[in-house]
Short mmCIF file of C-alpha atoms in Angstrom, two decimals:
data_model
loop_
_atom_site.label_atom_id
_atom_site.label_comp_id
_atom_site.label_asym_id
_atom_site.label_seq_id
_atom_site.Cartn_x
_atom_site.Cartn_y
_atom_site.Cartn_z
CA MET A 27 185.68 -4.54 -66.98
CA ASN A 28 183.73 -7.37 -68.71
CA ARG A 29 180.34 -5.97 -69.38
CA ASP A 30 179.24 -8.90 -71.89
CA THR A 31 176.92 -10.03 -69.33
CA ASN A 32 174.60 -6.95 -69.39
CA PRO A 33 171.26 -7.51 -70.41
CA PRO A 34 170.15 -5.83 -73.16
CA THR A 35 169.49 -2.80 -72.60
CA PRO A 36 167.72 0.17 -74.71
CA TYR A 37 170.21 1.81 -75.97
CA PRO A 38 172.82 0.76 -77.61
CA LYS A 39 174.92 2.86 -80.03
CA ASP A 40 175.20 5.61 -77.76
CA ARG A 41 176.43 4.28 -74.34
CA GLY A 42 178.76 1.83 -76.13
CA GLN A 43 180.60 5.12 -77.41
CA VAL A 44 180.66 6.87 -73.92
CA ASP A 45 181.16 3.49 -72.64
CA GLN A 46 184.24 2.35 -74.48
CA GLY A 47 186.15 5.53 -73.13
CA ARG A 48 184.87 4.99 -69.48
CA ARG A 49 186.51 1.11 -70.10
CA GLN A 50 189.71 2.65 -71.17
CA PHE A 51 189.59 5.14 -67.95
CA ILE A 52 188.85 2.69 -65.54
CA GLU A 53 191.72 0.06 -66.93
CA ARG A 54 193.70 3.11 -66.92
CA ILE A 55 193.80 4.20 -63.25
CA GLY A 56 193.40 0.27 -62.36
CA GLN A 57 196.68 0.12 -63.71
CA ALA A 58 197.62 3.18 -61.65
CA GLY A 59 196.52 0.81 -58.33
CA VAL A 60 193.27 3.31 -57.67
CA LEU A 61 190.28 0.93 -58.41
CA THR A 62 192.29 -2.67 -57.86
CA VAL A 63 188.96 -4.13 -58.64
CA ALA A 64 186.68 -3.34 -60.42
CA ALA A 65 183.04 -4.25 -59.28
CA SER A 66 181.96 -7.78 -59.73
CA PRO A 67 179.11 -10.19 -58.76
CA LEU A 68 180.86 -11.44 -56.33
CA LEU A 69 181.36 -8.39 -53.84
CA GLY A 70 177.60 -7.57 -54.68
CA ALA A 71 176.88 -12.00 -53.19
CA ARG A 72 179.29 -11.38 -50.55
CA ALA A 73 177.58 -7.84 -49.69
CA PHE A 74 174.49 -9.53 -49.50
CA ALA A 75 175.59 -13.11 -47.05
CA GLN A 76 176.85 -10.28 -44.46
CA GLN A 77 173.86 -8.02 -45.10
CA ALA A 78 172.05 -9.65 -41.89
CA ALA A 79 174.59 -9.62 -39.48
CA ALA A 80 176.67 -6.62 -40.57
CA PRO A 81 176.85 -4.21 -43.38
CA PRO A 82 179.45 -4.98 -46.21
CA ALA A 83 182.85 -5.18 -45.60
CA PRO A 84 184.33 -1.90 -47.39
CA ILE A 85 184.71 -2.78 -51.17
CA PRO A 86 188.21 -1.62 -53.20
CA GLY A 87 188.59 2.01 -54.55
CA THR A 88 185.45 3.26 -52.72
CA VAL A 89 184.87 5.36 -49.65
CA PRO A 90 182.78 4.11 -47.19
CA ASN A 91 179.36 5.57 -45.88
CA ALA A 92 180.81 5.86 -42.69
CA ALA A 93 184.13 7.61 -43.56
CA ILE A 94 181.84 10.08 -45.67
CA MET A 95 179.18 10.72 -42.83
CA ALA A 96 181.72 11.59 -39.80
CA GLU A 97 182.51 14.65 -42.04
CA LYS A 98 178.49 15.77 -42.24
CA ASP A 99 176.85 17.71 -39.51
CA PRO A 100 174.33 15.28 -37.16
CA ALA A 101 171.73 17.38 -39.14
CA VAL A 102 172.06 15.70 -42.27
CA LYS A 103 170.34 12.79 -41.35
CA VAL A 104 171.30 9.09 -44.10
CA LEU A 105 168.20 8.44 -46.40
CA THR A 106 169.22 5.58 -48.07
CA GLU A 107 172.43 3.10 -47.62
CA ARG A 108 173.30 1.71 -50.65
CA PRO A 109 172.94 4.41 -53.04
CA LEU A 110 174.27 6.32 -50.54
CA THR A 111 171.55 9.53 -49.81
CA ALA A 112 171.87 12.13 -46.93
CA SER A 113 169.76 15.37 -46.26
CA ALA A 114 169.07 18.42 -43.66
CA THR A 115 165.75 19.59 -43.39
CA ALA A 116 165.09 23.26 -43.67
CA GLU A 117 165.96 24.68 -40.72
CA TYR A 118 169.49 23.87 -41.08
CA LEU A 119 169.60 25.40 -44.31
CA HIS A 120 169.26 29.11 -43.25
CA ASP A 121 173.27 29.78 -43.84
CA GLU A 122 173.55 32.25 -46.94
CA VAL A 123 176.54 29.47 -48.19
CA THR A 124 175.08 26.24 -47.38
CA PRO A 125 178.03 25.08 -45.67
CA THR A 126 179.91 21.39 -47.44
CA ALA A 127 179.07 19.76 -43.96
CA ARG A 128 175.26 20.68 -44.27
CA LEU A 129 175.24 19.65 -48.64
CA PHE A 130 172.67 16.96 -49.17
CA ILE A 131 173.97 13.66 -50.36
CA ARG A 132 172.27 11.71 -53.67
CA ASN A 133 174.52 8.87 -54.95
CA ASN A 134 173.43 6.72 -57.89
CA LEU A 135 176.03 3.73 -57.23
CA LEU A 136 179.00 3.46 -54.68
CA THR A 137 181.60 6.68 -53.86
CA PRO A 138 184.78 5.72 -56.01
CA ASP A 139 188.07 6.85 -54.59
CA LEU A 140 189.55 8.23 -57.51
CA ASP A 141 193.07 10.16 -57.50
CA ALA A 142 193.21 13.47 -58.86
CA ALA A 143 197.05 13.26 -60.26
CA THR A 144 196.71 9.95 -62.42
CA LEU A 145 192.46 11.21 -63.73
CA ARG A 146 192.32 12.76 -67.32
CA LEU A 147 188.87 14.34 -68.45
CA ARG A 148 188.28 13.51 -72.22
CA VAL A 149 186.18 16.13 -74.85
CA THR A 150 185.22 13.92 -77.46
CA GLY A 151 182.59 13.66 -79.90
CA LEU A 152 181.28 16.15 -82.42
CA VAL A 153 184.50 18.79 -81.44
CA ASP A 154 187.64 19.41 -84.05
CA LYS A 155 190.26 18.73 -81.60
CA PRO A 156 189.06 16.74 -78.76
CA LEU A 157 190.93 17.17 -75.37
CA ASP A 158 192.54 15.23 -72.93
CA LEU A 159 193.40 17.01 -70.01
CA SER A 160 194.54 16.49 -66.21
CA VAL A 161 192.91 18.31 -63.74
CA GLU A 162 196.00 20.50 -63.19
CA GLU A 163 196.02 21.21 -67.08
CA LEU A 164 192.51 22.03 -66.71
CA GLN A 165 192.67 24.54 -64.03
CA ARG A 166 196.15 25.86 -64.78
CA ARG A 167 194.99 26.35 -68.75
CA PHE A 168 191.06 28.11 -68.47
CA PRO A 169 190.33 31.02 -66.80
CA ASN A 170 188.98 29.98 -62.94
CA VAL A 171 185.68 31.18 -61.78
CA THR A 172 183.67 31.28 -58.60
CA LEU A 173 180.06 31.29 -58.31
CA GLN A 174 177.49 30.51 -55.86
CA ALA A 175 174.40 27.78 -57.20
CA MET A 176 171.72 25.95 -56.11
CA LEU A 177 172.02 22.12 -56.41
CA GLU A 178 168.84 20.36 -56.18
CA CYS A 179 167.90 17.17 -56.88
CA ALA A 180 165.07 16.33 -58.93
CA GLY A 181 163.38 14.52 -56.00
CA ALA A 182 163.92 16.93 -53.41
CA GLY A 183 160.83 17.12 -51.27
CA ARG A 184 159.30 14.22 -52.61
CA THR A 185 157.40 12.91 -49.63
CA ALA A 186 155.58 15.95 -49.70
CA PHE A 187 153.33 14.09 -52.76
CA SER A 188 150.44 11.91 -51.82
CA PRO A 189 150.87 9.28 -52.60
CA VAL A 190 154.72 9.14 -52.14
CA PRO A 191 156.42 8.27 -55.30
CA ARG A 192 159.37 5.70 -55.26
CA GLY A 193 163.03 7.05 -55.00
CA THR A 194 164.67 8.69 -52.49
CA PRO A 195 162.60 9.53 -49.67
CA TRP A 196 164.03 13.66 -49.58
CA PRO A 197 162.45 15.08 -46.68
CA ALA A 198 159.39 17.69 -47.75
CA THR A 199 162.59 20.09 -47.83
CA GLY A 200 165.25 18.27 -47.97
CA GLY A 201 167.47 17.42 -51.13
CA MET A 202 168.74 20.93 -51.91
CA GLY A 203 171.37 23.76 -51.11
CA CYS A 204 173.55 26.79 -52.06
CA PRO A 205 176.89 26.68 -51.75
CA LYS A 206 179.95 28.14 -53.89
CA TRP A 207 181.82 26.57 -56.53
CA THR A 208 185.03 26.83 -58.39
CA GLY A 209 186.22 25.82 -61.82
CA VAL A 210 186.12 26.51 -65.46
CA ARG A 211 183.69 27.28 -67.66
CA LEU A 212 182.15 24.01 -69.71
CA ARG A 213 182.32 27.04 -72.78
CA ASP A 214 186.16 27.68 -72.69
CA LEU A 215 187.14 23.69 -72.73
CA LEU A 216 184.21 23.25 -75.94
CA SER A 217 185.74 26.27 -77.83
CA ALA A 218 189.09 24.98 -77.23
CA ALA A 219 188.05 21.82 -78.50
CA GLY A 220 185.83 23.39 -81.31
CA VAL A 221 181.82 21.97 -81.53
CA LYS A 222 181.27 20.69 -84.91
CA GLY A 223 178.02 21.94 -86.67
CA GLY A 224 175.72 19.35 -85.62
CA ALA A 225 175.58 19.20 -82.46
CA VAL A 226 172.99 19.40 -79.96
CA HIS A 227 173.49 17.73 -76.66
CA VAL A 228 175.94 17.18 -74.19
CA ALA A 229 176.35 14.44 -72.59
CA PHE A 230 178.42 13.76 -68.95
CA LEU A 231 180.51 10.84 -68.55
CA ALA A 232 181.12 9.75 -64.60
CA ALA A 233 183.06 7.07 -63.04
CA ASP A 234 181.16 5.52 -60.21
CA PHE A 235 180.20 2.13 -60.43
CA GLY A 236 178.60 -0.10 -58.40
CA GLU A 237 178.30 -3.54 -56.74
CA LEU A 238 177.52 -5.48 -60.07
CA ALA A 239 179.71 -5.50 -63.03
CA THR A 240 176.18 -5.28 -64.82
CA ALA A 241 175.58 -1.78 -63.07
CA PRO A 242 175.55 0.85 -66.31
CA PRO A 243 177.34 4.29 -65.66
CA VAL A 244 175.90 7.20 -64.87
CA VAL A 245 175.51 9.15 -67.78
CA ARG A 246 173.68 12.66 -68.54
CA SER A 247 173.59 14.77 -71.46
CA ILE A 248 171.85 18.47 -71.58
CA PRO A 249 170.91 20.84 -74.00
CA LEU A 250 174.08 22.38 -75.79
CA ALA A 251 172.83 25.82 -75.05
CA LYS A 252 172.41 25.40 -71.01
CA ALA A 253 176.17 23.77 -71.82
CA VAL A 254 178.12 27.05 -73.28
CA GLU A 255 175.86 29.19 -70.77
CA PRO A 256 178.75 31.19 -68.80
CA ASN A 257 177.08 29.24 -65.18
CA THR A 258 177.67 25.95 -66.47
CA LEU A 259 180.63 24.41 -64.44
CA VAL A 260 183.45 21.80 -64.74
CA ALA A 261 183.99 22.28 -60.87
CA TRP A 262 186.38 21.29 -58.41
CA GLY A 263 185.96 23.20 -55.24
CA LEU A 264 183.42 23.22 -53.04
CA ASN A 265 183.19 26.46 -50.57
CA GLY A 266 186.84 27.28 -51.08
CA ALA A 267 188.28 23.50 -50.62
CA PRO A 268 188.78 20.29 -53.06
CA LEU A 269 185.37 18.27 -54.01
CA PRO A 270 185.40 16.08 -51.05
CA LYS A 271 185.22 12.74 -52.19
CA VAL A 272 181.66 11.87 -52.01
CA HIS A 273 180.61 15.19 -54.02
CA GLY A 274 182.34 14.38 -56.91
CA TYR A 275 185.85 14.80 -56.20
CA PRO A 276 188.54 15.34 -58.15
CA LEU A 277 185.72 16.67 -61.04
CA ARG A 278 182.22 17.32 -61.30
CA ALA A 279 179.67 19.01 -63.68
CA LEU A 280 178.07 21.54 -62.68
CA VAL A 281 174.53 22.46 -64.66
CA PRO A 282 173.30 25.19 -62.12
CA GLY A 283 168.81 25.74 -61.47
CA TRP A 284 168.92 22.40 -63.47
CA VAL A 285 167.93 18.87 -61.85
CA GLY A 286 170.93 17.73 -59.27
CA SER A 287 171.43 14.37 -61.44
CA ALA A 288 172.47 16.98 -64.80
CA SER A 289 175.56 17.78 -62.42
CA ILE A 290 177.30 14.17 -62.83
CA LYS A 291 180.36 13.87 -60.36
CA TRP A 292 183.29 12.25 -60.95
CA LEU A 293 183.49 13.48 -64.37
CA VAL A 294 185.66 11.84 -67.01
CA GLY A 295 184.26 12.35 -69.79
CA ILE A 296 182.41 15.18 -72.23
CA GLU A 297 180.98 13.59 -75.43
CA VAL A 298 179.12 16.61 -78.05
CA LEU A 299 176.31 14.55 -79.43
CA ASP A 300 173.93 14.96 -82.73
CA ALA A 301 170.90 14.16 -80.16
CA PRO A 302 170.36 13.39 -76.60
CA PHE A 303 172.15 10.49 -75.35
CA LYS A 304 170.24 7.45 -75.01
CA GLY A 305 170.36 5.47 -71.52
CA THR A 306 168.77 4.70 -68.06
CA TYR A 307 169.85 7.58 -66.41
CA MET A 308 168.34 9.91 -69.17
CA ASP A 309 165.45 7.25 -70.21
CA ASP A 310 164.26 5.39 -67.17
CA SER A 311 164.66 8.67 -64.23
CA TYR A 312 164.14 12.34 -64.67
CA ARG A 313 160.94 11.79 -66.25
CA ILE A 314 157.73 13.43 -65.83
CA PRO A 315 154.40 12.58 -67.80
CA ALA A 316 153.94 15.45 -71.10
CA TYR A 317 150.56 15.60 -69.51
CA PRO A 318 149.17 15.86 -66.02
CA VAL A 319 148.15 12.10 -64.45
CA ALA A 320 146.30 11.13 -61.67
CA PRO A 321 147.98 10.52 -58.32
CA GLY A 322 148.84 7.39 -58.46
CA GLU A 323 149.55 6.61 -61.93
CA ARG A 324 151.78 4.78 -63.74
CA MET A 325 154.67 6.58 -66.01
CA PRO A 326 152.43 7.20 -69.51
CA LYS A 327 154.70 7.04 -72.98
CA GLU A 328 154.93 10.45 -73.78
CA THR A 329 157.38 11.87 -71.31
CA VAL A 330 159.45 14.85 -71.05
CA TYR A 331 162.83 15.50 -69.94
CA THR A 332 163.44 17.51 -65.79
CA GLU A 333 165.42 20.11 -66.36
CA ALA A 334 165.31 23.52 -65.00
CA TRP A 335 163.76 23.42 -61.32
CA PRO A 336 160.41 25.87 -61.00
CA ILE A 337 159.62 28.78 -58.32
CA LYS A 338 160.79 27.44 -54.64
CA SER A 339 160.69 28.76 -51.50
CA ILE A 340 161.59 27.59 -48.07
CA ILE A 341 161.27 28.58 -45.04
CA THR A 342 164.32 28.69 -42.69
CA HIS A 343 163.59 30.39 -39.13
CA PRO A 344 161.11 30.00 -37.10
CA ALA A 345 162.24 26.31 -37.02
CA PRO A 346 158.79 24.25 -36.50
CA GLY A 347 157.49 23.79 -32.88
CA ALA A 348 159.61 26.99 -31.44
CA LYS A 349 158.33 28.93 -29.16
CA PHE A 350 157.88 33.13 -28.55
CA ARG A 351 156.51 35.52 -26.47
CA PRO A 352 153.64 37.86 -27.40
CA GLY A 353 155.05 41.73 -28.19
CA ALA A 354 158.02 40.52 -29.44
CA PRO A 355 159.47 40.23 -33.10
CA VAL A 356 159.34 37.21 -34.72
CA MET A 357 162.21 37.02 -37.84
CA ILE A 358 160.44 35.12 -40.26
CA ALA A 359 162.88 34.24 -42.91
CA GLY A 360 163.88 31.57 -45.82
CA ARG A 361 165.70 31.45 -49.58
CA ALA A 362 163.90 31.29 -53.08
CA TRP A 363 164.29 30.65 -56.43
CA ALA A 364 163.88 30.13 -59.02
CA GLY A 365 165.84 27.80 -61.56
CA ASP A 366 166.91 29.81 -64.56
CA LEU A 367 164.44 32.30 -63.89
CA GLU A 368 164.36 35.61 -61.05
CA VAL A 369 162.43 35.30 -58.07
CA ASP A 370 160.49 38.27 -58.21
CA ARG A 371 158.79 38.43 -54.96
CA VAL A 372 158.24 36.11 -51.51
CA GLU A 373 154.88 36.60 -49.68
CA ILE A 374 154.31 35.48 -46.49
CA SER A 375 150.51 34.06 -45.32
CA LEU A 376 150.25 33.72 -41.32
CA ASP A 377 145.98 33.01 -42.12
CA GLU A 378 146.49 29.61 -44.06
CA GLY A 379 146.53 31.42 -47.32
CA VAL A 380 143.54 34.39 -47.04
CA THR A 381 146.39 36.84 -46.96
CA TRP A 382 149.84 37.59 -48.14
CA ARG A 383 152.07 40.00 -47.13
CA ARG A 384 155.08 40.97 -48.93
CA ALA A 385 158.36 40.00 -47.98
CA ARG A 386 161.53 41.81 -47.95
CA LEU A 387 164.00 40.22 -50.46
CA SER A 388 167.69 40.53 -50.34
CA ARG A 389 169.30 41.59 -53.34
CA PRO A 390 170.56 39.40 -56.20
CA ARG A 391 173.61 38.01 -56.93
CA ASP A 392 174.95 35.41 -58.50
CA LYS A 393 172.33 34.26 -61.42
CA TYR A 394 171.64 31.12 -59.66
CA ALA A 395 172.14 31.81 -56.13
CA TRP A 396 168.96 31.37 -53.33
CA ARG A 397 168.05 34.94 -52.21
CA LEU A 398 166.74 35.85 -48.80
CA PHE A 399 163.44 36.43 -47.84
CA THR A 400 163.11 37.72 -44.08
CA TYR A 401 159.43 39.45 -42.82
CA GLU A 402 159.35 40.73 -39.20
CA TRP A 403 156.45 40.22 -37.44
CA THR A 404 155.43 40.82 -33.84
CA PRO A 405 152.66 38.36 -32.36
CA ARG A 406 150.21 39.88 -29.92
CA GLU A 407 148.37 36.95 -28.83
CA ARG A 408 149.21 34.00 -27.40
CA GLY A 409 148.57 30.77 -29.41
CA TYR A 410 149.62 28.96 -32.27
CA VAL A 411 150.80 30.06 -35.31
CA THR A 412 151.16 28.73 -39.00
CA VAL A 413 153.14 30.75 -41.43
CA LEU A 414 153.51 29.48 -45.62
CA ALA A 415 155.89 31.84 -47.41
CA ARG A 416 155.21 31.84 -51.74
CA ALA A 417 157.95 33.01 -53.98
CA THR A 418 156.69 34.02 -57.76
CA ASP A 419 159.26 34.27 -60.49
CA ASP A 420 160.07 37.41 -62.81
CA ARG A 421 157.49 35.11 -65.43
CA GLY A 422 154.75 35.48 -63.07
CA ASN A 423 154.80 31.59 -62.14
CA ILE A 424 153.73 31.37 -58.54
CA GLN A 425 154.44 28.26 -56.02
CA PRO A 426 151.12 26.26 -55.98
CA MET A 427 149.87 25.11 -52.80
CA VAL A 428 150.44 21.75 -53.47
CA ALA A 429 152.92 20.75 -56.78
CA ARG A 430 151.61 18.58 -59.14
CA TRP A 431 151.65 14.63 -59.19
CA ASN A 432 153.81 12.48 -60.98
CA PRO A 433 154.73 9.04 -60.69
CA LEU A 434 158.73 9.79 -60.15
CA GLY A 435 158.05 12.32 -57.58
CA TYR A 436 160.04 15.16 -59.28
CA PHE A 437 159.39 18.90 -58.86
CA TRP A 438 158.29 19.32 -55.28
CA ASN A 439 157.58 23.29 -55.62
CA GLY A 440 154.85 23.24 -53.09
CA ILE A 441 154.52 25.69 -51.09
CA HIS A 442 156.50 24.97 -47.49
CA ARG A 443 154.81 25.75 -44.74
CA VAL A 444 156.22 26.01 -40.45
CA GLY A 445 154.44 26.18 -37.12
CA PHE A 446 155.25 27.63 -34.24
CA SER A 447 153.64 28.43 -30.76
CA ILE A 448 153.64 31.90 -29.09
CA GLU A 449 153.61 31.47 -25.29
CA SER A 450 152.85 34.32 -22.80
CA MET B 18 189.59 10.96 -38.09
CA ARG B 19 187.24 12.59 -35.40
CA PRO B 20 186.34 9.42 -32.90
CA PRO B 21 182.93 9.02 -34.08
CA ALA B 22 184.29 8.33 -37.62
CA LEU B 23 186.61 5.74 -36.51
CA ILE B 24 183.47 4.16 -34.63
CA LEU B 25 181.83 4.17 -37.28
CA ALA B 26 184.08 2.33 -39.38
CA LEU B 27 183.85 -0.44 -37.44
CA GLY B 28 180.96 -1.01 -38.86
CA PHE B 29 177.77 -0.03 -37.21
CA PRO B 30 175.09 0.56 -39.61
CA LEU B 31 174.54 4.36 -40.08
CA LEU B 32 170.40 3.88 -40.43
CA ALA B 33 168.32 2.26 -37.52
CA GLY B 34 165.66 0.33 -38.16
CA GLY B 35 167.22 -2.67 -40.45
CA GLU B 36 164.27 -3.01 -42.40
CA GLU B 37 164.11 -6.49 -44.10
CA LEU B 38 162.32 -8.07 -47.08
CA LYS B 39 159.97 -10.76 -45.88
CA SER B 40 161.02 -14.45 -45.27
CA GLY B 41 160.13 -18.06 -45.21
CA VAL B 42 157.43 -17.82 -48.04
CA PRO B 43 157.30 -18.80 -51.73
CA GLY B 44 160.23 -16.61 -54.06
CA ALA B 45 161.43 -15.24 -50.47
CA GLU B 46 164.65 -17.12 -51.34
CA LEU B 47 164.97 -15.42 -54.96
CA ALA B 48 163.71 -12.14 -54.02
CA ARG B 49 166.20 -11.59 -51.80
CA SER B 50 169.12 -13.14 -52.95
CA LYS B 51 168.62 -10.37 -56.80
CA CYS B 52 167.43 -7.74 -55.13
CA LEU B 53 169.97 -6.96 -52.33
CA LEU B 54 172.34 -7.39 -54.84
CA CYS B 55 172.67 -3.31 -54.90
CA HIS B 56 170.93 -1.31 -51.93
CA GLU B 57 169.10 -2.13 -48.53
CA ALA B 58 166.12 -3.73 -48.57
CA GLY B 59 164.26 -0.02 -47.30
CA HIS B 60 163.65 0.86 -51.00
CA ILE B 61 161.30 -1.88 -51.54
CA VAL B 62 159.71 -2.01 -48.26
CA ARG B 63 158.43 1.67 -48.26
CA LEU B 64 156.62 0.54 -51.14
CA ARG B 65 152.80 -0.44 -51.31
CA GLN B 66 152.54 -1.34 -55.12
CA SER B 67 150.14 -3.02 -58.15
CA ARG B 68 151.99 -5.58 -59.80
CA ALA B 69 151.78 -2.97 -62.77
CA ALA B 70 153.55 -0.99 -60.73
CA TRP B 71 156.34 -3.60 -59.39
CA GLU B 72 156.92 -4.94 -63.27
CA ASP B 73 158.04 -1.57 -64.02
CA THR B 74 160.60 -1.56 -60.96
CA VAL B 75 161.62 -4.73 -61.55
CA ASP B 76 162.25 -3.98 -65.43
CA LEU B 77 163.58 -0.76 -64.47
CA MET B 78 166.48 -2.86 -61.87
CA ILE B 79 167.08 -5.29 -64.86
CA ARG B 80 167.97 -1.90 -66.89
CA ARG B 81 170.27 -0.73 -64.22
CA GLY B 82 172.03 -4.20 -64.30
CA ALA B 83 170.18 -6.69 -61.84
CA PRO B 84 170.39 -10.09 -62.97
CA ILE B 85 167.08 -11.89 -63.57
CA SER B 86 165.98 -14.08 -65.98
CA PRO B 87 162.69 -13.99 -67.68
CA GLU B 88 161.46 -16.92 -65.28
CA GLU B 89 163.15 -15.46 -62.34
CA ARG B 90 161.43 -12.19 -62.96
CA GLY B 91 157.59 -14.21 -62.75
CA ILE B 92 158.57 -14.98 -59.31
CA ILE B 93 159.87 -12.24 -57.75
CA LEU B 94 157.12 -10.23 -59.20
CA ASP B 95 154.35 -13.26 -57.46
CA TYR B 96 156.27 -12.41 -54.44
CA LEU B 97 156.18 -8.45 -54.21
CA THR B 98 152.77 -8.06 -55.27
CA ALA B 99 151.90 -10.72 -52.71
CA HIS B 100 153.59 -8.73 -49.86
CA TYR B 101 154.33 -4.92 -50.90
CA GLY B 102 151.42 -5.26 -53.37
CA GLU B 103 148.58 -2.29 -53.02
CA ASN B 104 146.23 -3.53 -50.81
CA GLY B 105 149.33 -4.59 -48.39
CA PRO B 106 149.16 -3.44 -44.69
CA ALA B 107 150.88 -0.09 -44.16
CA GLY B 108 154.77 -0.20 -44.35
CA PRO B 109 157.15 1.78 -42.80
CA ARG B 110 157.27 5.63 -43.20
#
């Protein structure tokens, strides 16, 4: 792919290193006939010409959105088509393990149609012995693990902010899920490669591409400490089946508890670096101000990375607008999770936060799996009821009523409220 | 493939609404030819923001690969601020 036409970017050095690997990768699979047409400006122009009348014709080497959405439950609503984003809301997320058909979709670019038989995963950078593995070698050579873990977009819930920041318009309870993942531990790969002194971050390089050749590849890096955490995976399985194409087939990173963008899909490269990766997906996105700013303000110069999610919970039952009878018990239920920390408790309020009562919390299972909370309540009178759920983590952090506003709309963890009726 | 997939694959848009970038005004041709290269108009027409915020957005798009020259940038910013500025009519939400 020719990137000479790239506009000047603020990240020449590091990106060049990883980009070279990606270029080689794209050339190779191009030879294998998978990506026969690399994205070209013409494709975008053609897409534009067709925009008014019909959606663009399928782009070679990609999976059309319609085929992706045909595999999803109708509760998963498309939010944007280019790039594809889609999500269900809390009342459809009651399953203990999020079914694949209900898992949200968040692409940055197109959905590449990759071939597991020819794909290679490279581990390079500050390592003693770089690795170059097929999917099959990866699966055979390292211990396989299955664990349940949260995946949640940094911008999940964004439209609950006021004013609504730019970016994917996730509904207040959209952009999150907790399925089961199967893969190998990233730490096992890194120790096979032998991490050298001076390693600080580990970058993930994705194979997805945009409609214009000038679109930079998606690269994100995480601190070495999180990379060697035993729950950080290179995954190929989702709920006991191969990853669907839109969720990263054949390989993706899984960085549980952290912003979803760290869990790079279509993973083809892992590079050990002496500093955080510099690139548009590190420096322009997934950042919050280093200090609080007024709602509606621009991003200040001083910013910090988004990493682990703060304490959060959603009410999955009852559904908004549900109807019950006086005297019959209502089961209030939902899920709570806490980024890298543990959920300590969940409380329920039925009077707009004046009084709180403790919900029953399920036992912790896998470290990054959300936990079920339940609270049984028997209404005595008819009328409209609002239920609020508030979780607290093991460090004493409590969910706020309203999350702190930030220009890109990350980390919405405001208290979820659901209204329902008691009718006699 | 299930029947709905077949129907969808024939080319029905998944999103109803079909939001459009305002046309027939100065800068519209240019903005439409550049800003719809990679994504639908919905990302843009949803927003009402200041010129400074549009500058940030357009510069981000350039870093994400949008082929926009400095002159074109100015024309597109005038267009965006005029029609999707912070005091503009409320957008679809």
